[in-house]
mmCIF file of C-alpha atoms and ligand atoms in Angstrom:
data_model
loop_
_atom_site.group_PDB
_atom_site.id
_atom_site.type_symbol
_atom_site.label_atom_id
_atom_site.label_comp_id
_atom_site.label_asym_id
_atom_site.label_seq_id
_atom_site.Cartn_x
_atom_site.Cartn_y
_atom_site.Cartn_z
ATOM 1 C CA MET X 7 168.832 -5.644 129.216
ATOM 2 C CA LEU X 8 167.901 -7.200 125.619
ATOM 3 C CA PRO X 9 163.911 -6.656 126.031
ATOM 4 C CA LYS X 10 165.361 -2.879 127.015
ATOM 5 C CA LEU X 11 167.506 -2.074 123.606
ATOM 6 C CA SER X 12 164.724 -3.140 121.422
ATOM 7 C CA LEU X 13 162.237 -0.895 122.978
ATOM 8 C CA ALA X 14 164.944 1.899 122.466
ATOM 9 C CA LEU X 15 165.631 0.940 118.683
ATOM 10 C CA ALA X 16 161.465 1.275 118.286
ATOM 11 C CA LEU X 17 161.184 4.466 119.814
ATOM 12 C CA LEU X 18 164.392 5.721 117.313
ATOM 13 C CA ALA X 19 162.355 4.211 114.553
ATOM 14 C CA LEU X 20 159.392 6.125 115.296
ATOM 15 C CA SER X 21 160.932 9.317 116.047
ATOM 16 C CA LEU X 22 163.252 8.941 112.748
ATOM 17 C CA GLN X 23 159.601 8.473 110.871
ATOM 18 C CA ALA X 24 158.063 11.084 112.301
ATOM 19 C CA SER X 25 160.588 13.587 111.439
ATOM 20 C CA ALA X 26 160.494 11.932 107.759
ATOM 21 C CA ARG X 27 157.104 13.160 107.698
ATOM 22 C CA PRO X 28 157.150 16.335 106.356
ATOM 23 C CA LEU X 29 159.202 15.677 103.853
ATOM 24 C CA GLN X 30 157.198 12.782 102.348
ATOM 25 C CA GLN X 31 154.158 15.670 102.712
ATOM 26 C CA ARG X 32 156.075 17.985 100.160
ATOM 27 C CA GLU X 33 154.282 18.834 97.116
ATOM 28 C CA ALA X 34 156.589 19.544 94.560
ATOM 29 C CA SER X 35 160.626 18.965 94.320
ATOM 30 C CA PRO X 36 162.860 21.480 92.891
ATOM 31 C CA GLY X 37 163.599 21.014 89.372
ATOM 32 C CA ILE X 38 162.709 21.450 85.933
ATOM 33 C CA ILE X 39 159.884 19.101 84.104
ATOM 34 C CA GLU X 40 162.209 17.390 82.030
ATOM 35 C CA ASP X 41 163.509 15.693 85.455
ATOM 36 C CA LEU X 42 160.190 14.059 85.781
ATOM 37 C CA LEU X 43 159.926 13.188 82.217
ATOM 38 C CA THR X 44 162.650 10.117 82.169
ATOM 39 C CA GLY X 45 162.701 6.637 82.255
ATOM 40 C CA ILE X 46 159.477 4.380 80.802
ATOM 41 C CA LEU X 47 157.024 6.782 79.775
ATOM 42 C CA THR X 48 153.525 6.409 79.846
ATOM 43 C CA PRO X 49 151.315 7.916 76.312
ATOM 44 C CA ILE X 50 150.137 10.850 78.480
ATOM 45 C CA THR X 51 153.793 11.167 79.756
ATOM 46 C CA GLN X 52 155.389 10.970 76.404
ATOM 47 C CA LEU X 53 153.190 13.337 74.750
ATOM 48 C CA ILE X 54 153.977 15.786 77.135
ATOM 49 C CA LYS X 55 157.740 15.187 76.183
ATOM 50 C CA ASP X 56 157.257 15.290 72.951
ATOM 51 C CA VAL X 57 155.428 18.655 73.495
ATOM 52 C CA LEU X 58 157.639 20.240 75.400
ATOM 53 C CA SER X 59 160.888 19.319 72.798
ATOM 54 C CA GLU X 60 158.956 20.044 69.909
ATOM 55 C CA ALA X 61 158.840 17.026 68.420
ATOM 56 C CA LYS X 62 155.113 17.571 68.453
ATOM 57 C CA SER X 63 153.224 19.978 68.450
ATOM 58 C CA ALA X 64 151.905 22.294 71.269
ATOM 59 C CA ILE X 65 148.821 23.105 69.150
ATOM 60 C CA ASP X 66 145.947 20.799 68.481
ATOM 61 C CA ASP X 67 143.022 21.653 66.371
ATOM 62 C CA THR X 68 141.119 19.037 66.562
ATOM 63 C CA LYS X 69 138.026 19.314 68.250
ATOM 64 C CA SER X 70 134.630 17.081 69.254
ATOM 65 C CA SER X 71 130.995 17.200 70.855
ATOM 66 C CA LYS X 72 130.557 16.332 74.074
ATOM 67 C CA PRO X 73 129.417 12.491 73.594
ATOM 68 C CA LEU X 74 126.370 10.792 74.933
ATOM 69 C CA THR X 75 128.511 8.616 77.295
ATOM 70 C CA CYS X 76 129.335 11.903 79.600
ATOM 71 C CA SER X 77 125.371 12.641 79.722
ATOM 72 C CA LEU X 78 124.916 8.814 80.483
ATOM 73 C CA LEU X 79 127.455 8.961 83.398
ATOM 74 C CA LEU X 80 128.589 6.064 82.419
ATOM 75 C CA LEU X 81 131.355 4.243 84.252
ATOM 76 C CA GLY X 82 134.508 4.803 82.690
ATOM 77 C CA SER X 83 133.187 7.357 80.717
ATOM 78 C CA ASP X 84 135.335 9.998 79.382
ATOM 79 C CA ARG X 85 137.262 12.234 81.994
ATOM 80 C CA CYS X 86 137.099 15.452 80.150
ATOM 81 C CA CYS X 87 133.137 15.088 80.246
ATOM 82 C CA VAL X 88 132.812 18.299 82.456
ATOM 83 C CA TRP X 89 135.138 20.017 80.894
ATOM 84 C CA TRP X 90 132.717 20.070 77.756
ATOM 85 C CA ASP X 91 130.480 22.219 80.230
ATOM 86 C CA VAL X 92 132.932 24.777 81.407
ATOM 87 C CA SER X 93 134.102 25.631 78.311
ATOM 88 C CA ALA X 94 130.248 26.252 76.501
ATOM 89 C CA GLU X 95 130.229 28.351 80.016
ATOM 90 C CA LEU X 96 133.745 30.325 79.498
ATOM 91 C CA THR X 97 132.632 30.748 75.505
ATOM 92 C CA LYS X 98 129.914 32.896 77.221
ATOM 93 C CA GLN X 99 132.365 34.757 79.270
ATOM 94 C CA PHE X 100 135.267 35.336 77.365
ATOM 95 C CA VAL X 101 133.712 36.252 73.656
ATOM 96 C CA GLN X 102 132.016 39.653 72.695
ATOM 97 C CA SER X 103 129.194 40.371 70.184
ATOM 98 C CA ASP X 104 131.605 41.297 67.231
ATOM 99 C CA GLY X 105 133.173 37.433 67.551
ATOM 100 C CA GLN X 106 136.687 39.494 69.533
ATOM 101 C CA CYS X 107 137.763 38.294 73.025
ATOM 102 C CA ASN X 108 136.821 40.629 76.060
ATOM 103 C CA ASP X 109 137.627 41.776 79.278
ATOM 104 C CA ASN X 110 137.498 38.445 80.935
ATOM 105 C CA ALA X 111 139.417 36.597 78.433
ATOM 106 C CA ARG X 112 142.614 38.922 78.778
ATOM 107 C CA ALA X 113 142.446 38.701 82.363
ATOM 108 C CA ALA X 114 142.299 34.678 82.676
ATOM 109 C CA VAL X 115 145.427 34.633 79.977
ATOM 110 C CA ARG X 116 146.649 36.808 83.058
ATOM 111 C CA MET X 117 145.740 34.654 85.823
ATOM 112 C CA GLY X 118 146.746 31.397 83.930
ATOM 113 C CA PHE X 119 150.422 32.992 84.237
ATOM 114 C CA HIS X 120 150.461 34.642 87.162
ATOM 115 C CA ASP X 121 148.673 31.349 89.239
ATOM 116 C CA ALA X 122 151.437 29.015 87.184
ATOM 117 C CA GLY X 123 154.581 31.575 87.277
ATOM 118 C CA SER X 124 154.915 31.848 90.948
ATOM 119 C CA TRP X 125 157.687 29.093 90.624
ATOM 120 C CA ASP X 126 161.229 28.443 89.993
ATOM 121 C CA ASN X 127 163.656 25.609 90.214
ATOM 122 C CA SER X 128 164.276 25.728 93.308
ATOM 123 C CA SER X 129 160.155 26.010 94.533
ATOM 124 C CA THR X 130 158.973 23.066 96.862
ATOM 125 C CA ASN X 131 155.458 24.212 96.180
ATOM 126 C CA GLY X 132 153.432 26.538 93.782
ATOM 127 C CA GLY X 133 152.978 26.503 89.972
ATOM 128 C CA ALA X 134 150.055 25.816 88.055
ATOM 129 C CA ASP X 135 148.225 24.372 91.600
ATOM 130 C CA GLY X 136 145.253 26.909 92.012
ATOM 131 C CA SER X 137 146.872 28.876 95.031
ATOM 132 C CA LEU X 138 145.623 32.486 93.388
ATOM 133 C CA LEU X 139 141.933 31.139 93.307
ATOM 134 C CA MET X 140 142.099 29.882 96.640
ATOM 135 C CA ASP X 141 141.863 31.234 100.090
ATOM 136 C CA PHE X 142 146.022 31.766 100.673
ATOM 137 C CA GLY X 143 145.654 35.494 100.384
ATOM 138 C CA GLU X 144 147.639 35.809 97.163
ATOM 139 C CA GLN X 145 144.846 37.760 95.938
ATOM 140 C CA ASN X 146 146.008 40.519 97.916
ATOM 141 C CA ARG X 147 149.876 40.865 96.412
ATOM 142 C CA ALA X 148 150.213 44.201 94.508
ATOM 143 C CA GLU X 149 151.660 41.814 91.436
ATOM 144 C CA ASN X 150 147.829 40.503 91.119
ATOM 145 C CA ASN X 151 145.878 43.491 91.199
ATOM 146 C CA GLY X 152 143.352 43.893 88.532
ATOM 147 C CA LEU X 153 142.817 40.074 88.796
ATOM 148 C CA GLN X 154 139.989 40.248 91.471
ATOM 149 C CA SER X 155 136.829 39.898 88.865
ATOM 150 C CA ILE X 156 138.260 36.909 87.076
ATOM 151 C CA ARG X 157 139.163 35.347 90.297
ATOM 152 C CA THR X 158 135.614 35.666 91.653
ATOM 153 C CA LEU X 159 133.778 34.274 87.807
ATOM 154 C CA LEU X 160 136.080 31.583 87.784
ATOM 155 C CA ARG X 161 135.492 30.751 91.426
ATOM 156 C CA THR X 162 131.767 30.612 90.560
ATOM 157 C CA VAL X 163 132.419 28.108 87.453
ATOM 158 C CA LYS X 164 134.555 26.310 90.095
ATOM 159 C CA SER X 165 131.638 25.727 92.366
ATOM 160 C CA LYS X 166 129.055 24.873 89.546
ATOM 161 C CA TYR X 167 131.430 22.579 87.716
ATOM 162 C CA GLY X 168 133.191 21.186 90.996
ATOM 163 C CA VAL X 169 136.712 20.906 88.681
ATOM 164 C CA GLY X 170 140.142 21.782 90.773
ATOM 165 C CA TYR X 171 141.257 25.251 90.818
ATOM 166 C CA ALA X 172 145.105 24.099 89.584
ATOM 167 C CA ASP X 173 143.068 22.653 86.192
ATOM 168 C CA LEU X 174 140.445 25.543 86.055
ATOM 169 C CA ALA X 175 143.223 28.199 86.155
ATOM 170 C CA GLN X 176 144.887 26.802 83.244
ATOM 171 C CA TYR X 177 141.870 25.286 81.106
ATOM 172 C CA ALA X 178 140.637 29.131 81.208
ATOM 173 C CA HIS X 179 144.013 30.491 79.965
ATOM 174 C CA ASN X 180 143.761 27.892 76.962
ATOM 175 C CA HIS X 181 140.299 28.799 76.753
ATOM 176 C CA ALA X 182 140.919 32.510 76.430
ATOM 177 C CA THR X 183 143.809 32.426 73.933
ATOM 178 C CA ILE X 184 141.378 30.224 71.698
ATOM 179 C CA SER X 185 138.272 32.796 72.181
ATOM 180 C CA CYS X 186 140.480 35.462 70.602
ATOM 181 C CA PRO X 187 140.469 35.337 66.866
ATOM 182 C CA LYS X 188 143.288 33.708 65.803
ATOM 183 C CA GLY X 189 144.690 32.330 69.083
ATOM 184 C CA PRO X 190 146.546 29.120 69.520
ATOM 185 C CA ARG X 191 144.575 25.777 70.389
ATOM 186 C CA VAL X 192 146.953 25.468 72.841
ATOM 187 C CA ARG X 193 147.146 21.597 74.175
ATOM 188 C CA THR X 194 145.133 21.244 77.445
ATOM 189 C CA PHE X 195 146.000 18.699 80.116
ATOM 190 C CA VAL X 196 144.096 18.285 83.146
ATOM 191 C CA GLY X 197 144.615 16.260 86.335
ATOM 192 C CA ARG X 198 146.516 18.413 88.658
ATOM 193 C CA LYS X 199 146.451 18.716 92.502
ATOM 194 C CA ASP X 200 145.238 22.036 93.939
ATOM 195 C CA ALA X 201 147.206 23.743 96.268
ATOM 196 C CA THR X 202 147.903 23.509 100.413
ATOM 197 C CA GLN X 203 149.637 26.548 100.986
ATOM 198 C CA ALA X 204 150.501 30.054 99.210
ATOM 199 C CA ALA X 205 152.837 30.210 96.704
ATOM 200 C CA PRO X 206 156.463 31.277 97.069
ATOM 201 C CA ASN X 207 156.123 35.234 96.871
ATOM 202 C CA GLY X 208 158.860 37.391 94.883
ATOM 203 C CA LEU X 209 158.788 35.013 91.810
ATOM 204 C CA MET X 210 157.011 37.378 89.561
ATOM 205 C CA PRO X 211 158.550 39.460 87.116
ATOM 206 C CA ASP X 212 158.363 43.751 87.731
ATOM 207 C CA VAL X 213 157.615 46.132 84.849
ATOM 208 C CA HIS X 214 160.628 48.024 85.635
ATOM 209 C CA ASP X 215 163.234 45.375 85.916
ATOM 210 C CA SER X 216 166.307 45.387 83.356
ATOM 211 C CA ALA X 217 165.966 42.842 80.378
ATOM 212 C CA ASP X 218 168.634 40.956 81.803
ATOM 213 C CA ASN X 219 167.415 40.152 85.109
ATOM 214 C CA LEU X 220 163.697 39.370 83.427
ATOM 215 C CA ILE X 221 165.331 36.535 81.213
ATOM 216 C CA ALA X 222 167.333 35.527 84.517
ATOM 217 C CA LEU X 223 164.439 35.254 86.154
ATOM 218 C CA PHE X 224 162.347 33.255 83.525
ATOM 219 C CA GLN X 225 165.263 30.754 82.929
ATOM 220 C CA ARG X 226 164.960 29.499 86.621
ATOM 221 C CA LYS X 227 161.340 28.919 85.421
ATOM 222 C CA GLY X 228 162.492 26.787 82.906
ATOM 223 C CA PHE X 229 162.450 29.078 79.943
ATOM 224 C CA SER X 230 164.803 30.726 77.070
ATOM 225 C CA ALA X 231 164.996 34.057 76.427
ATOM 226 C CA TYR X 232 163.301 32.930 73.261
ATOM 227 C CA ASP X 233 160.581 31.642 75.301
ATOM 228 C CA LEU X 234 159.829 35.115 77.162
ATOM 229 C CA ALA X 235 159.607 36.720 73.679
ATOM 230 C CA ALA X 236 157.053 34.109 72.296
ATOM 231 C CA LEU X 237 155.171 34.191 75.941
ATOM 232 C CA VAL X 238 154.856 38.349 76.321
ATOM 233 C CA GLY X 239 153.070 38.452 73.143
ATOM 234 C CA ALA X 240 149.953 37.990 75.002
ATOM 235 C CA HIS X 241 150.436 41.184 75.634
ATOM 236 C CA SER X 242 148.422 41.583 72.078
ATOM 237 C CA THR X 243 145.372 41.185 73.801
ATOM 238 C CA SER X 244 146.054 43.264 77.041
ATOM 239 C CA ARG X 245 145.869 46.793 78.665
ATOM 240 C CA GLN X 246 147.314 48.546 81.282
ATOM 241 C CA ARG X 247 145.841 49.884 84.626
ATOM 242 C CA PHE X 248 147.783 50.582 87.401
ATOM 243 C CA VAL X 249 151.456 50.726 85.897
ATOM 244 C CA ASP X 250 150.658 54.073 84.788
ATOM 245 C CA THR X 251 147.747 56.161 86.283
ATOM 246 C CA THR X 252 147.480 59.421 84.591
ATOM 247 C CA PRO X 253 144.470 60.120 82.443
ATOM 248 C CA ALA X 254 146.539 59.591 78.933
ATOM 249 C CA ALA X 255 147.208 56.225 80.084
ATOM 250 C CA ALA X 256 144.071 54.987 82.031
ATOM 251 C CA ASN X 257 143.144 51.581 80.510
ATOM 252 C CA LYS X 258 145.231 51.753 77.556
ATOM 253 C CA PRO X 259 145.967 48.524 75.233
ATOM 254 C CA LEU X 260 149.087 47.175 74.703
ATOM 255 C CA ASP X 261 148.587 46.393 71.095
ATOM 256 C CA THR X 262 146.519 48.335 68.244
ATOM 257 C CA THR X 263 144.072 45.229 67.935
ATOM 258 C CA ILE X 264 143.194 44.124 71.332
ATOM 259 C CA GLY X 265 140.580 42.421 70.693
ATOM 260 C CA VAL X 266 142.632 39.718 68.499
ATOM 261 C CA TRP X 267 145.204 37.322 69.148
ATOM 262 C CA ASP X 268 147.646 38.592 66.590
ATOM 263 C CA VAL X 269 151.242 39.942 66.054
ATOM 264 C CA ASN X 270 150.824 43.476 66.059
ATOM 265 C CA PHE X 271 151.883 43.490 69.372
ATOM 266 C CA TYR X 272 155.519 42.846 68.157
ATOM 267 C CA ASN X 273 155.379 45.922 65.588
ATOM 268 C CA ASP X 274 153.371 48.161 68.087
ATOM 269 C CA THR X 275 156.088 47.585 70.710
ATOM 270 C CA LEU X 276 159.279 48.614 68.317
ATOM 271 C CA ASN X 277 157.433 51.245 66.470
ATOM 272 C CA ASN X 278 156.708 53.205 69.764
ATOM 273 C CA PRO X 279 158.918 54.984 72.880
ATOM 274 C CA ALA X 280 157.934 53.244 76.642
ATOM 275 C CA GLY X 281 154.843 54.045 78.116
ATOM 276 C CA THR X 282 152.623 56.841 76.085
ATOM 277 C CA ASN X 283 151.475 59.863 75.194
ATOM 278 C CA ALA X 284 147.488 61.304 74.101
ATOM 279 C CA SER X 285 148.419 61.042 70.527
ATOM 280 C CA GLN X 286 149.723 57.335 70.716
ATOM 281 C CA ILE X 287 147.372 54.502 70.841
ATOM 282 C CA VAL X 288 149.109 52.091 72.715
ATOM 283 C CA TYR X 289 150.894 51.738 75.707
ATOM 284 C CA VAL X 290 154.214 50.175 75.824
ATOM 285 C CA LEU X 291 155.344 48.703 79.092
ATOM 286 C CA PRO X 292 158.926 49.374 79.670
ATOM 287 C CA SER X 293 159.424 45.662 80.458
ATOM 288 C CA ASP X 294 158.358 44.905 76.886
ATOM 289 C CA LYS X 295 160.957 47.936 75.460
ATOM 290 C CA VAL X 296 163.939 46.233 77.347
ATOM 291 C CA LEU X 297 162.888 43.093 76.082
ATOM 292 C CA SER X 298 162.379 43.877 72.584
ATOM 293 C CA THR X 299 165.875 45.489 72.198
ATOM 294 C CA HIS X 300 168.009 43.288 73.948
ATOM 295 C CA PRO X 301 170.620 41.532 72.338
ATOM 296 C CA LEU X 302 169.071 38.140 73.138
ATOM 297 C CA ILE X 303 165.621 38.444 71.884
ATOM 298 C CA LYS X 304 165.413 41.418 69.324
ATOM 299 C CA ASP X 305 165.985 39.078 66.374
ATOM 300 C CA GLU X 306 163.461 36.737 67.411
ATOM 301 C CA TRP X 307 161.364 39.360 68.512
ATOM 302 C CA LYS X 308 161.496 40.966 64.782
ATOM 303 C CA SER X 309 160.863 37.776 63.427
ATOM 304 C CA PHE X 310 157.380 37.287 65.045
ATOM 305 C CA VAL X 311 156.300 41.114 63.472
ATOM 306 C CA GLY X 312 154.001 39.547 60.443
ATOM 307 C CA ASN X 313 154.345 35.902 61.551
ATOM 308 C CA GLN X 314 151.207 34.535 62.975
ATOM 309 C CA PRO X 315 151.959 30.766 62.619
ATOM 310 C CA ASP X 316 155.361 30.585 64.357
ATOM 311 C CA TRP X 317 154.346 32.942 67.258
ATOM 312 C CA ASN X 318 151.452 30.989 67.743
ATOM 313 C CA GLU X 319 153.361 27.671 67.755
ATOM 314 C CA ASP X 320 156.015 29.005 69.878
ATOM 315 C CA TYR X 321 153.818 30.663 72.309
ATOM 316 C CA ALA X 322 151.883 26.915 72.793
ATOM 317 C CA THR X 323 155.061 25.311 72.992
ATOM 318 C CA ALA X 324 155.950 27.727 75.816
ATOM 319 C CA TYR X 325 152.846 28.014 77.630
ATOM 320 C CA VAL X 326 151.959 24.165 77.759
ATOM 321 C CA ARG X 327 155.442 24.431 79.877
ATOM 322 C CA MET X 328 153.966 27.428 81.902
ATOM 323 C CA SER X 329 151.381 25.172 82.639
ATOM 324 C CA LEU X 330 152.834 22.490 83.956
ATOM 325 C CA LEU X 331 155.250 24.379 86.207
ATOM 326 C CA GLY X 332 155.624 22.537 89.541
ATOM 327 C CA VAL X 333 152.859 20.161 88.927
ATOM 328 C CA GLN X 334 154.458 16.325 89.942
ATOM 329 C CA ASN X 335 151.987 13.847 89.137
ATOM 330 C CA LEU X 336 152.239 14.345 85.265
ATOM 331 C CA GLY X 337 151.064 10.577 84.811
ATOM 332 C CA ASP X 338 147.804 11.359 86.315
ATOM 333 C CA LEU X 339 147.273 13.735 83.350
ATOM 334 C CA VAL X 340 144.799 13.512 80.176
ATOM 335 C CA ASP X 341 144.625 15.771 77.030
ATOM 336 C CA CYS X 342 141.342 17.683 76.995
ATOM 337 C CA THR X 343 142.093 19.785 74.009
ATOM 338 C CA LYS X 344 139.728 18.498 71.968
ATOM 339 C CA THR X 345 136.621 20.389 74.436
ATOM 340 C CA LEU X 346 137.853 23.842 73.646
ATOM 341 C CA PRO X 347 136.335 25.846 71.058
ATOM 342 C CA ALA X 348 137.389 25.540 67.375
ATOM 343 C CA SER X 349 140.029 27.925 66.112
ATOM 344 C CA ARG X 350 139.477 30.631 64.291
ATOM 345 C CA LYS X 351 142.580 31.356 62.092
ATOM 346 C CA GLN X 352 140.637 34.317 59.939
ATOM 347 C CA TYR X 353 139.279 37.737 61.249
ATOM 348 C CA PRO X 354 137.072 39.115 60.193
HETATM 349 C C1 HEM P 20 158.342 40.349 81.555
HETATM 350 C C2 HEM P 20 157.211 39.585 81.832
HETATM 351 C C3 HEM P 20 155.830 40.294 81.871
HETATM 352 C C4 HEM P 20 156.027 41.396 82.881
HETATM 353 C C5 HEM P 20 157.035 42.603 83.358
HETATM 354 C C6 HEM P 20 154.533 41.816 82.570
HETATM 355 C C7 HEM P 20 153.612 42.945 83.165
HETATM 356 C C8 HEM P 20 152.520 42.890 82.672
HETATM 357 C C9 HEM P 20 151.810 44.179 83.425
HETATM 358 C C10 HEM P 20 152.602 45.635 84.403
HETATM 359 C C11 HEM P 20 150.585 44.489 83.182
HETATM 360 C C12 HEM P 20 149.350 45.264 83.015
HETATM 361 C C13 HEM P 20 148.914 45.264 84.563
HETATM 362 C C14 HEM P 20 147.521 46.597 84.839
HETATM 363 O O1 HEM P 20 148.114 47.688 84.784
HETATM 364 O O2 HEM P 20 146.771 46.448 84.476
HETATM 365 C C15 HEM P 20 150.343 43.139 82.270
HETATM 366 C C16 HEM P 20 149.388 42.528 81.734
HETATM 367 C C17 HEM P 20 148.815 41.618 81.231
HETATM 368 N N1 HEM P 20 149.834 40.561 80.825
HETATM 369 FE FE1 HEM P 20 152.081 40.572 82.166
HETATM 370 N N2 HEM P 20 153.743 40.953 81.821
HETATM 371 C C18 HEM P 20 154.845 39.831 81.881
HETATM 372 C C19 HEM P 20 154.474 38.221 81.145
HETATM 373 C C20 HEM P 20 153.344 38.031 80.492
HETATM 374 C C21 HEM P 20 153.172 36.949 80.390
HETATM 375 C C22 HEM P 20 154.238 35.693 80.324
HETATM 376 C C23 HEM P 20 151.957 36.348 80.416
HETATM 377 C C24 HEM P 20 150.937 35.230 79.871
HETATM 378 C C25 HEM P 20 151.247 34.293 79.474
HETATM 379 C C26 HEM P 20 150.703 37.645 80.278
HETATM 380 C C27 HEM P 20 150.064 38.184 80.413
HETATM 381 C C28 HEM P 20 149.416 39.553 80.429
HETATM 382 C C29 HEM P 20 147.805 39.846 79.560
HETATM 383 C C30 HEM P 20 146.850 39.261 79.324
HETATM 384 C C31 HEM P 20 147.575 40.945 80.627
HETATM 385 C C32 HEM P 20 146.286 42.321 80.612
HETATM 386 C C33 HEM P 20 145.687 41.772 81.725
HETATM 387 C C34 HEM P 20 144.191 42.307 81.163
HETATM 388 O O3 HEM P 20 144.237 43.479 80.092
HETATM 389 O O4 HEM P 20 143.610 42.442 81.980
HETATM 390 N N3 HEM P 20 152.003 38.625 80.963
HETATM 391 N N4 HEM P 20 151.450 42.660 82.256
#
């Protein structure tokens, strides 16, 4: 009797173990980043916490050159080594001869957002996991139209340097913002895990949605209305191609100075009606227009007009959060901001 009972118990234990396995393999647990930043923190998790709570700046202008130890491939050399090489490559791809940033840089800014943004506080996967650069079919989702050529470019960079997809999507975003004159040098962390499946569908903003819905969507990702006002400022260096395909709107910039990361976007959006016409220089996205006049946002929106330092700081703080959405292994990350190009606060 006893041996039979112990056999039954052993089988039960085995089956419980088997049924627990899918849960153990889950890559992310729901909840916002702060949930992971409790208890005893390491220097890196403390830094992330300080940046997200604005105790420390999300901008770091300290640049350094690739040290010799990287080339000698010394044991224990800097985990950032390869990123100096990636940085040199991306500078060639993102900056045009007049020093302004180009279409690749714009697309890389959008790529970083679209890879990380497919996540909310109930997601068990998705976020900044490189899934959009990988082969899960996300490139065919309507919201990702226009990202095909930057995806191809970044996949080539990935193959050449052997870096992770998840890190590369975010590194390229941060490299692109600093590749635009006046852009912020956003703190740049690497060490994320790559995705094992496609990000959840339906978590990206719709350009025709109401401001209330857009604010609620971003709130579920951990962003305040104020953060959203700062984040959409990335449209300072943007074009539209697919919202309006009429000849008067083709490839129109969303800001009068498209190659420079400046605050003109905030003024341009306030001073022009949504859409465009033949005499209007910019195209104003319906989503930007409704956000700019929403009671929770309009004062912040106006406060960014003519205030580059505040916008850069607020964008960088919000984007550090974006670049870590869904990332569980925060303690494994390293800060490789030093590998980015120097900032250019004046232009021309
Ligand atoms: C309410 C939220 C947002 C909406 C509805 C939205 C929508 C759009 C749309 C419709 C376009 C034009 C696509 C095309 O026709 O080619 C666009 C472009 C762009 N968006 Fe957003 N966006 C939002 C937030 C953001 C955020 C948070 C970022 C970055 C952090 C961002 C970065 C960009 C960039 C860089 C482009 C230009 C891409 C290029 O010129 O290749 N957007 N966005």
